XYZ file of C-alpha atoms in Angstrom:
419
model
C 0.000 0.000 0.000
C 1.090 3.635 -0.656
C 0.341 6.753 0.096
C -0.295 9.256 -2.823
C -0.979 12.469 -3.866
C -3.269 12.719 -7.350
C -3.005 16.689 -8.711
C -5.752 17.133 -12.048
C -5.449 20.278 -14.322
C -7.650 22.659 -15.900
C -7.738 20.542 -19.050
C -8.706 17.396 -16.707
C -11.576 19.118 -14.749
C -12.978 21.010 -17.772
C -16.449 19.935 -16.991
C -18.607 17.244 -15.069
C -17.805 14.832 -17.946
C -14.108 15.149 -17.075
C -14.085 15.295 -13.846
C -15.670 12.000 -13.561
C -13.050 10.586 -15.966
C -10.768 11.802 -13.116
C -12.416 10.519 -10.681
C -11.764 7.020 -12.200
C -8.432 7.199 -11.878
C -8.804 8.113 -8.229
C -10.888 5.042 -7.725
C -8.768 2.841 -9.164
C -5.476 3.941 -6.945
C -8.428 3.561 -3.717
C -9.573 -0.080 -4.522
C -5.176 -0.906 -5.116
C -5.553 -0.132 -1.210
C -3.528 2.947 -1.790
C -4.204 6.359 0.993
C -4.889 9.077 -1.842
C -5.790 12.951 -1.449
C -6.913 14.552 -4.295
C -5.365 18.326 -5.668
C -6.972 20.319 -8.111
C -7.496 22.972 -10.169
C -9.787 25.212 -11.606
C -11.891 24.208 -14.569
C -9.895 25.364 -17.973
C -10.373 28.947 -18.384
C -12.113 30.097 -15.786
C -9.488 31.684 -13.469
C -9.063 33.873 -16.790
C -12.678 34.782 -16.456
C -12.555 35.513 -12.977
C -9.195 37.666 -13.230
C -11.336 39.280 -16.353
C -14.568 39.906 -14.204
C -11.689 41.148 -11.553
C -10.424 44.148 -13.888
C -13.909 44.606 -15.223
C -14.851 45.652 -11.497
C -11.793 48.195 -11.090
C -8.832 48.069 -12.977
C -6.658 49.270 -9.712
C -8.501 46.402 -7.512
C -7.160 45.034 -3.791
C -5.263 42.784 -4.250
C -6.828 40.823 -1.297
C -10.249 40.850 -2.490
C -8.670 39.740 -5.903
C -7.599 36.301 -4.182
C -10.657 35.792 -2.919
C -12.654 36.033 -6.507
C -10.043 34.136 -8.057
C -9.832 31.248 -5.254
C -12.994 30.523 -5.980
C -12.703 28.422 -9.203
C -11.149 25.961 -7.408
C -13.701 25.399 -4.579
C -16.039 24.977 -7.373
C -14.056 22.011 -8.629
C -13.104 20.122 -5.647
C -16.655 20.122 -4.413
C -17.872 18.906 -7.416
C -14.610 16.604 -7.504
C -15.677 15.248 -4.112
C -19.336 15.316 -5.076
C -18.532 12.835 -7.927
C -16.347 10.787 -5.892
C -18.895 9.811 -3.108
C -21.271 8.987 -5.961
C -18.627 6.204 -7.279
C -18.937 5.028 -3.431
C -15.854 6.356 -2.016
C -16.013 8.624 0.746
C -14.605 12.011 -0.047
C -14.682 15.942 1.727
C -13.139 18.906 -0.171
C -10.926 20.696 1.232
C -10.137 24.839 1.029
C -6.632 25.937 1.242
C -7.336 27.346 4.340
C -8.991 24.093 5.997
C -5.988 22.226 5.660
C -4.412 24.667 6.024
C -2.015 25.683 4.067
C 0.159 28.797 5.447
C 1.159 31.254 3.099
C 3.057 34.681 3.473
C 0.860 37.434 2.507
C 1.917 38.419 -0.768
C -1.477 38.228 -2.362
C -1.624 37.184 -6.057
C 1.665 35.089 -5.663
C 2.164 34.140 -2.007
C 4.698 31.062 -1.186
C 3.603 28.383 1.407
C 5.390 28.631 4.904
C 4.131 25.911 6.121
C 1.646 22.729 5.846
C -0.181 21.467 8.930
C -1.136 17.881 7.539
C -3.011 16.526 10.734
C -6.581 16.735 9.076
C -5.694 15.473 6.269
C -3.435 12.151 7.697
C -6.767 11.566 9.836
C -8.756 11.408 6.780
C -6.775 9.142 4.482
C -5.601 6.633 7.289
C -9.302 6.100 7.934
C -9.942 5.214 4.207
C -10.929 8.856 3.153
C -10.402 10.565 0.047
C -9.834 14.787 0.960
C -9.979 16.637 -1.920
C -7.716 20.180 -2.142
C -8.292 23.476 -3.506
C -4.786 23.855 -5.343
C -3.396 27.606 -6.097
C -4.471 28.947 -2.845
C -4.124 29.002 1.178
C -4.368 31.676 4.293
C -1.926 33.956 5.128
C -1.075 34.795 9.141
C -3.807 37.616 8.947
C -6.463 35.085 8.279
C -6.752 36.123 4.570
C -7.153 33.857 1.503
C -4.042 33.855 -0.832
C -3.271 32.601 -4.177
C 0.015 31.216 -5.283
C 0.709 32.807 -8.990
C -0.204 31.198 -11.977
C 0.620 27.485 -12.115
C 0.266 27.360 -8.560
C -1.821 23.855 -8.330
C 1.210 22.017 -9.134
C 3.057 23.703 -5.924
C 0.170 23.095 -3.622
C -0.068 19.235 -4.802
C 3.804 18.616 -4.230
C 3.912 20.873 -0.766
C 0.614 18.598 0.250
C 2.666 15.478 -0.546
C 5.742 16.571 1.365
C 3.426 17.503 4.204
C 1.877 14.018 4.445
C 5.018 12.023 3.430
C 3.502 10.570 0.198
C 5.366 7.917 -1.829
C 4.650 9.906 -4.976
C 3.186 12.979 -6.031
C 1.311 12.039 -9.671
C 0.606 15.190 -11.568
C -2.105 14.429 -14.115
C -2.521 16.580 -17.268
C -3.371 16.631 -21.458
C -0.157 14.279 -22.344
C 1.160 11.324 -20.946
C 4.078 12.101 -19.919
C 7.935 14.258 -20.534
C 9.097 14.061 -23.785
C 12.736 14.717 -25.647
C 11.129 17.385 -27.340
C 7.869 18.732 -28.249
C 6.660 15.978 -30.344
C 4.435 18.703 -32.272
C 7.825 20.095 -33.534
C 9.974 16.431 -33.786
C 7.482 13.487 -34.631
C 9.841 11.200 -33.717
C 9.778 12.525 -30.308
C 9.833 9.576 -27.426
C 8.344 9.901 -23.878
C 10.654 9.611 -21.097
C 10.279 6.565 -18.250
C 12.369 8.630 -15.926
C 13.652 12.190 -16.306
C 15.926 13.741 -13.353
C 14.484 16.759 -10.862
C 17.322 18.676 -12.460
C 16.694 17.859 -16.047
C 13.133 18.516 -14.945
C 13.955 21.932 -13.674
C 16.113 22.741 -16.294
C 13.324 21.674 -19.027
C 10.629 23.600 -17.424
C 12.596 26.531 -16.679
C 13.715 26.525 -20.504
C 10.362 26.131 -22.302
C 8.743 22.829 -21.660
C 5.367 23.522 -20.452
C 4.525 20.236 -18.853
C 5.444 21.251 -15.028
C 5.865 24.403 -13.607
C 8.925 25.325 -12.724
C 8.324 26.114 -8.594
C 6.788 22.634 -8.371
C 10.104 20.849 -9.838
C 12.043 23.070 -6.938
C 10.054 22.185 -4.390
C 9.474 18.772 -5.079
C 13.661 18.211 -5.659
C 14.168 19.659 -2.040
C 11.470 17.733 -0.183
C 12.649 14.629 -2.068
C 8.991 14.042 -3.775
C 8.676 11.850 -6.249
C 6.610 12.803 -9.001
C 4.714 11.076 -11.848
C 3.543 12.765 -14.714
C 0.441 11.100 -16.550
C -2.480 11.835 -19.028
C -6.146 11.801 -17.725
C -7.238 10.757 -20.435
C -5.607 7.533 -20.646
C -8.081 4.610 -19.724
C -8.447 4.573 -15.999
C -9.028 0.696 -16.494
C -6.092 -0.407 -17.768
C -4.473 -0.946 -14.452
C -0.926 -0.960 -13.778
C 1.659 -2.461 -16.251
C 3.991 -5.252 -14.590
C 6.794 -4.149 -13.246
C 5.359 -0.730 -12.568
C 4.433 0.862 -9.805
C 2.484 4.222 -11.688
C 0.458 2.746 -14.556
C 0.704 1.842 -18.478
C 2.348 5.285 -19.241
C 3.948 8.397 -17.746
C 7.050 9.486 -16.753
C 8.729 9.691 -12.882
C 10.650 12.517 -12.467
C 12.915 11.765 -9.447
C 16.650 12.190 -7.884
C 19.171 11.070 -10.287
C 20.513 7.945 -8.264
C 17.645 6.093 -9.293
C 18.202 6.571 -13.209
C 20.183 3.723 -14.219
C 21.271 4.901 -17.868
C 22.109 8.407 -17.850
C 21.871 9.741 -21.153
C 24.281 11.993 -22.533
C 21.317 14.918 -23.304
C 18.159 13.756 -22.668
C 16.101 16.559 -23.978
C 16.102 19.547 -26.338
C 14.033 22.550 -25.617
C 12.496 25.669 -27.622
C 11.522 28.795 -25.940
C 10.147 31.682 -28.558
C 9.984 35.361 -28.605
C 13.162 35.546 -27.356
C 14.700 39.612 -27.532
C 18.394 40.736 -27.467
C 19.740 43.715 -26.247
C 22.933 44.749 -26.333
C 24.721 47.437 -24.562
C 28.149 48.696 -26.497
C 31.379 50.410 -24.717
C 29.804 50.171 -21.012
C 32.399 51.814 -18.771
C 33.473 48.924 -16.862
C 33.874 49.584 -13.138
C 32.534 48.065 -9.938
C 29.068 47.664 -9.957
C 28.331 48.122 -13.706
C 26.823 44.626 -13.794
C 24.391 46.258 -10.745
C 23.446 49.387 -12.708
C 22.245 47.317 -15.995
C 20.043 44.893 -14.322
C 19.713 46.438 -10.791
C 16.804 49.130 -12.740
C 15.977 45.907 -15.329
C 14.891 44.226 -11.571
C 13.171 46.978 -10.361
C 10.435 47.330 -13.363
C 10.015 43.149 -12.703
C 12.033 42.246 -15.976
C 13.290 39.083 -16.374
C 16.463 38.334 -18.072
C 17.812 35.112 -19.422
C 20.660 35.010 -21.310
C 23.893 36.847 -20.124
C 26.920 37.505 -22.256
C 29.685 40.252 -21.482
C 32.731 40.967 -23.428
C 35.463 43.242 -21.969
C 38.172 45.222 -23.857
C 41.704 44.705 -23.935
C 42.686 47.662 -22.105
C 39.982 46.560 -19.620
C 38.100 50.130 -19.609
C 34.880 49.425 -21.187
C 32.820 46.034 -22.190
C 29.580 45.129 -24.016
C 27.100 43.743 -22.080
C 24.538 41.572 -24.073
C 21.526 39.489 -22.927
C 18.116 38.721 -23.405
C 14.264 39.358 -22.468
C 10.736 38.133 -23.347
C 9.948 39.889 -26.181
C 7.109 41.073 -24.589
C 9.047 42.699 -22.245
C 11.311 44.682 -25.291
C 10.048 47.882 -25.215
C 10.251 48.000 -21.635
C 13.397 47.298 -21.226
C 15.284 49.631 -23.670
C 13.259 52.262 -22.040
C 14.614 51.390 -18.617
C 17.629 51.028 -19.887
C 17.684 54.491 -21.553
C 16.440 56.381 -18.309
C 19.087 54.160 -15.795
C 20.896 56.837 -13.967
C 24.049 55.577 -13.235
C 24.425 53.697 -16.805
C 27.232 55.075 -19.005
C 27.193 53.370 -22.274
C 28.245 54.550 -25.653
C 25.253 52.854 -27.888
C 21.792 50.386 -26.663
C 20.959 48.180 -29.648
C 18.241 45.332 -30.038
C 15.640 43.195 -31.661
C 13.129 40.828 -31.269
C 12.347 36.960 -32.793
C 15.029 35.302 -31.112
C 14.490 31.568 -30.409
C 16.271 29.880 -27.608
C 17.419 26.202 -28.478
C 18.753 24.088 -24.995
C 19.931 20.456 -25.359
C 19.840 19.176 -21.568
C 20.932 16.203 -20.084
C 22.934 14.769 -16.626
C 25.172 12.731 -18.787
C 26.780 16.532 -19.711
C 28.701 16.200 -16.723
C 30.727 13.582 -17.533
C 30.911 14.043 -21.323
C 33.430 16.707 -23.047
C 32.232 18.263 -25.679
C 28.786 18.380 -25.970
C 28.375 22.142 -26.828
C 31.302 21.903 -29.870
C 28.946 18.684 -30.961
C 25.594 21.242 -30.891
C 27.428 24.073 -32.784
C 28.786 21.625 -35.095
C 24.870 20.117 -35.902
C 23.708 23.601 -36.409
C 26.676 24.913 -38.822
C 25.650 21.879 -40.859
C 22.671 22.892 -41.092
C 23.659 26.399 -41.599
C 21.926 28.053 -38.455
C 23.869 31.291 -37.001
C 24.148 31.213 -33.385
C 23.871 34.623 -31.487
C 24.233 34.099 -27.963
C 25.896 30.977 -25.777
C 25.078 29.802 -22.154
C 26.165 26.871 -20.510
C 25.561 25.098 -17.405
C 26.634 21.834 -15.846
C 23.692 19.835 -17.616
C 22.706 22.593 -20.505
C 23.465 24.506 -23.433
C 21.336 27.073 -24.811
C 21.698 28.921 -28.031
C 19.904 31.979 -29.487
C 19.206 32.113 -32.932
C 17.092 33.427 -35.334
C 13.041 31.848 -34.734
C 12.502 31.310 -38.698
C 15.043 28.447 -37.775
C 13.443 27.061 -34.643
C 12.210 24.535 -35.469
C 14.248 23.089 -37.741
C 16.903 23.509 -35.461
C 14.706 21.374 -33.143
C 14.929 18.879 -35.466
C 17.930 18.804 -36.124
C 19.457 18.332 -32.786
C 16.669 16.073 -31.836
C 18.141 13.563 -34.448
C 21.945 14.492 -33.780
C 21.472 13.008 -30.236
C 19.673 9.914 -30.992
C 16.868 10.723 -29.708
C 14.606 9.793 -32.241
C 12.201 6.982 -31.795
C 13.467 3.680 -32.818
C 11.436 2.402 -34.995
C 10.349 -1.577 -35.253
């Protein structure tokens, strides 16, 4: 018997019809003898209409009584979620964030959880109960609902999993698991039996939209295990032999219980990438401060870094990138820093940022030389260079993307084999 954690997204819960179809996959883990708690989240779309209804009302709203319109969609769907549940015969209570409760800090609109107190809901499952859990949301120390930030269900599901010491946290969602790349882009795309928390993190944080990038942190420093499966796979089919989470889906866990590392295990695509470079920056202590220290203030979040300095050491150029969305922004910041002396700002947008990822980086030279090479051959300019222990991320221009994508994809064997 174990004890698990089952987290359904917006695309799971859309409606009654879908819910139940959840619901089936609860029952099944229940009648394996398994202690399960339920977290969900909103039907699809309707936090947007609630935010919408939210701006409607005042533009300049508080950002308190914000919370509490947009914690609401996912009341709506654990009662129902519990509602459906006792129907199918197994006994079931939803849960609010703050009847758990789940302790927040009070930064309304993206608060972080402080703390878990698990007792009600270790009472329930050990006497055969199924609690279902508002995700996205708990109460701050002034007794006021809070919302985590977009995305937020997946946090709430883990942190409820570490609170209750669950064997696995299984995060259920529109595919059926991690793949090497977005098979939309690479047909030959394969799903992943077991992915790394920091190949997870890494993936998320450089595109991959399958987990959100706070949920991979938290879950690789409370040592949760978590499962990533499709809803919409038949709740029927049982378990396949030999493993413990079902026909399909991938485990995303600590790297010690990989047995095969692969050399990169996944390559990633993030659009609408911008550049901006900053030419003869007089370099000095604290120049590095006085570019992004004003890019930080105005909430602007930059990516890629790459600094050159001169050979006399007097100036440097200073080049990175931003969300395109964030563009305009940015160069005006830039132009209005204070303490900024710089001889020419320069940028554009339609970048596309290509990562290959993978553990088996660490102990393999030459991995990037191996990318650059792929993409010369296929006559791709590369703008910008990062690297990390496990990564290597390129910027280049997005008409290439995908075939870049591609490209890489097949370079690193990671094609399906087919037969």
């Amino acid at each position: 018997m174990a004890r698990i954690v089952m987290k359904f997204g917006g695309t799971s819960v859309a409606n009654v019809e879908r819910i139940r179809q959840a619901a089936r996959h609860v029952k099944r883990e229940v009648e394996a003898g398994h202690e399960v708690a339920v977290v969900v989240s909103a039907m699809s779309g309707k936090t947007n209409e609630l935010v919408g209804w939210c701006a409607e009302a005042a533009p300049m709203h508080d950002a308190r009584e914000y919370d509490a319109v947009v914690a609401s969609g996912e009341q709506v769907t654990a009662g129902l979620m519990a509602i459906v549940l006792s129907e199918m015969g197994i006994q079931s209570r939803s849960y609010g964030g703050w009847q758990v409760p789940i302790h927040t800090d009070d930064a309304h609109g993206s608060a972080r959880i402080t703390g878990i107190d698990p007792a009600n809901l270790n009472e329930r499952m050990s006497s055969g109960w199924v609690p279902v859990v508002t995700g996205f949301q708990g109460i701050s120390d002034k007794n006021r609902i809070t919302t985590l930030g977009r995305g937020g269900s997946d946090t709430s599901a883990v942190a409820v999993a570490a609170a209750v010491k669950a064997d696995r946290c299984d995060i259920y969602t529109d595919v059926d698991g991690v793949y090497t790349t977005d098979p939309r882009i690479a047909p030959k795309a394969r799903r992943l039996e077991r992915v790394s928390f920091e190949e997870m993190l890494e993936m998320a944080s450089l595109g991959a939209k399958v987990l959100q990038t706070r949920s991979v942190e938290l879950a690789m420093a409370q040592g949760v295990r978590l499962v990533v499966r499709s809803t919409f796979d038949n709740p029927d089919a049982g378990n396949a032999p030999g493993s413990e989470w079902g026909m399909t889906g991938t485990l995303v866990c600590d790297e010690d219980e990989i047995m095969e590392k692969q050399i990169v295990s996944g390559v990633t695509l993030a659009r609408a990438e911008a550049k901006i470079t900053l030419r003869k920056v007089k370099d000095k202590p604290g120049v590095a401060a006085s570019v992004f220290g004003p890019l930080a203030d105005a909430r602007i979040v930059v990516d890629m870094i790459v600094q050159n300095i001169s050979d006399d050491g007097q100036i440097t150029d200073i080049t990175f990138t931003v969300p395109d969305s964030e563009f305009d922004k940015a160069m005006k910041v830039l132009r209005n820093a204070p303490d900024l002396e710089y001889e020419s700002i320069s940028g554009s947008k339609g970048g596309a940022k290509i990562s290959v990822v993978g553990v088996g980086m660490r102990s393999h030279a030459g991995v990037a030389a191996s990318m650059f090479r792929a993409l010369s051959d296929k006559g791709i300019n590369i703008q910008l260079i990062t690297t990390s222990e496990i990564k290597t991320s390129v910027l280049i221009d997005e008409e290439y993307a995908e075939l870049a994508v591609r490209a890489l994809h097949t370079y690193y064997g990671l094609d399906k084999v087919e037969g």
